[in-house]
Short mmCIF file of C-alpha atoms in Angstrom, two decimals:
data_model
loop_
_atom_site.label_atom_id
_atom_site.label_comp_id
_atom_site.label_asym_id
_atom_site.label_seq_id
_atom_site.Cartn_x
_atom_site.Cartn_y
_atom_site.Cartn_z
CA MET G 1 -124.60 141.68 52.43
CA ALA G 2 -124.52 142.63 48.80
CA HIS G 3 -121.33 142.32 46.84
CA ALA G 4 -120.10 145.33 44.93
CA HIS G 5 -120.19 144.92 41.18
CA GLU G 6 -116.73 144.91 39.67
CA SER G 7 -115.98 145.65 36.07
CA HIS G 8 -113.77 143.04 34.45
CA THR G 9 -113.48 144.89 31.16
CA LYS G 10 -109.70 145.42 31.44
CA ARG G 11 -109.14 141.76 32.36
CA ILE G 12 -111.28 140.53 29.47
CA TRP G 13 -109.33 142.72 27.02
CA ASN G 14 -106.01 141.46 28.41
CA VAL G 15 -107.11 137.85 27.95
CA PHE G 16 -108.39 138.70 24.47
CA TRP G 17 -105.05 140.22 23.41
CA ILE G 18 -103.01 137.34 24.86
CA LEU G 19 -105.15 134.69 23.17
CA SER G 20 -105.14 136.70 19.92
CA ALA G 21 -101.34 136.92 19.96
CA ILE G 22 -101.02 133.16 20.45
CA THR G 23 -103.52 132.56 17.64
CA ILE G 24 -101.69 134.95 15.30
CA VAL G 25 -98.42 133.09 15.97
CA GLU G 26 -100.15 129.76 15.23
CA VAL G 27 -101.68 131.05 12.00
CA ALA G 28 -98.39 132.62 10.85
CA LEU G 29 -96.50 129.38 11.52
CA GLY G 30 -99.21 127.42 9.72
CA ILE G 31 -99.01 129.66 6.66
CA PHE G 32 -95.23 129.98 6.37
CA LYS G 33 -94.19 126.53 7.72
CA PRO G 34 -90.47 127.16 8.28
CA ALA G 35 -88.52 124.26 6.77
CA ALA G 36 -86.34 123.94 9.87
CA LEU G 37 -89.45 123.27 11.95
CA HIS G 38 -91.55 121.43 9.40
CA LEU G 39 -89.19 119.03 7.67
CA THR G 40 -87.36 117.67 10.71
CA ASN G 41 -88.41 114.98 13.16
CA PHE G 42 -88.53 115.30 16.95
CA LEU G 43 -90.22 112.75 19.25
CA GLY G 44 -92.25 111.23 16.45
CA THR G 45 -93.41 114.39 14.72
CA SER G 46 -92.10 117.73 13.51
CA PRO G 47 -91.14 120.50 15.93
CA LEU G 48 -93.81 122.62 14.23
CA ASN G 49 -96.48 120.19 15.39
CA TRP G 50 -95.07 120.30 18.93
CA ILE G 51 -95.24 124.09 18.86
CA PHE G 52 -98.89 123.90 17.79
CA ILE G 53 -99.66 121.40 20.55
CA ILE G 54 -97.96 123.51 23.25
CA LEU G 55 -99.59 126.75 22.10
CA THR G 56 -103.00 125.07 21.97
CA LEU G 57 -102.55 123.76 25.52
CA ALA G 58 -101.54 127.25 26.64
CA LYS G 59 -104.69 128.72 25.07
CA ALA G 60 -106.87 126.04 26.66
CA TYR G 61 -105.31 126.75 30.05
CA GLY G 62 -105.82 130.51 29.62
CA ILE G 63 -109.44 130.09 28.62
CA THR G 64 -110.09 127.76 31.55
CA TRP G 65 -108.33 130.07 33.99
CA ALA G 66 -110.01 133.28 32.83
CA PHE G 67 -113.48 132.34 31.67
CA MET G 68 -114.22 129.48 34.08
CA HIS G 69 -113.03 131.74 36.94
CA MET G 70 -110.54 129.20 38.23
CA GLU G 71 -108.43 131.80 40.03
CA GLY G 72 -111.20 132.17 42.62
CA GLU G 73 -111.52 128.46 43.36
CA LYS G 74 -109.71 126.35 45.91
CA LYS G 75 -106.24 125.15 44.93
CA TRP G 76 -107.06 121.44 44.69
CA PHE G 77 -110.22 122.02 42.68
CA ARG G 78 -108.23 124.12 40.18
CA ARG G 79 -105.63 121.39 39.92
CA ALA G 80 -108.25 118.68 39.50
CA VAL G 81 -109.90 120.51 36.62
CA VAL G 82 -106.82 121.83 34.82
CA TRP G 83 -104.49 118.85 35.31
CA THR G 84 -107.18 116.39 34.26
CA ALA G 85 -107.89 118.33 31.09
CA ILE G 86 -104.19 118.69 30.25
CA PHE G 87 -103.56 114.99 30.91
CA LEU G 88 -106.47 113.94 28.68
CA ILE G 89 -105.41 116.30 25.89
CA CYS G 90 -101.80 115.03 26.05
CA TYR G 91 -103.08 111.45 26.05
CA LEU G 92 -105.26 112.14 23.00
CA VAL G 93 -102.36 113.81 21.17
CA THR G 94 -100.08 110.86 21.96
CA LEU G 95 -102.60 108.35 20.65
CA LEU G 96 -103.22 110.39 17.50
CA LEU G 97 -99.50 110.64 16.78
CA ILE G 98 -98.94 106.92 17.34
CA GLU G 99 -101.93 105.87 15.23
CA GLY G 100 -101.17 108.44 12.51
CA ASP G 101 -97.59 107.21 12.23
CA TYR G 102 -98.79 103.59 12.06
CA LEU G 103 -101.26 104.41 9.29
CA TYR G 104 -98.63 106.37 7.37
CA GLU G 105 -96.12 103.51 7.61
CA THR G 106 -98.74 100.90 6.69
CA LEU G 107 -100.38 102.74 3.82
CA SER G 108 -97.35 104.48 2.31
CA PRO G 109 -96.61 101.60 -0.11
CA LEU G 110 -100.23 101.66 -1.27
CA VAL G 111 -101.03 105.36 -1.46
CA ARG G 112 -99.22 108.20 -3.21
CA TRP G 113 -99.11 111.01 -0.65
#
């Protein structure tokens, strides 16, 4: 049996607009850097950085879901792929924040930032 060809044009445009909106928000926050988000500290870094991390994870999830066709896979395969990627990204971010803070604290007497 042959499968009927379906057009995914509308779906692709929806994903495009959602990812574009998230990217526009990230770029706008990066350009304007609101002082309330940029100059405060929350869990080791600024809330602005946390917003960037969360929005980047959301974009990664959306790209995986839409363009790797995860919605058509079995539930546990989807979870294995997506949860593993999110865990590894969160782990990487945690290590970068810890090491970056250590370097900043160690080198701040020696370097004029």
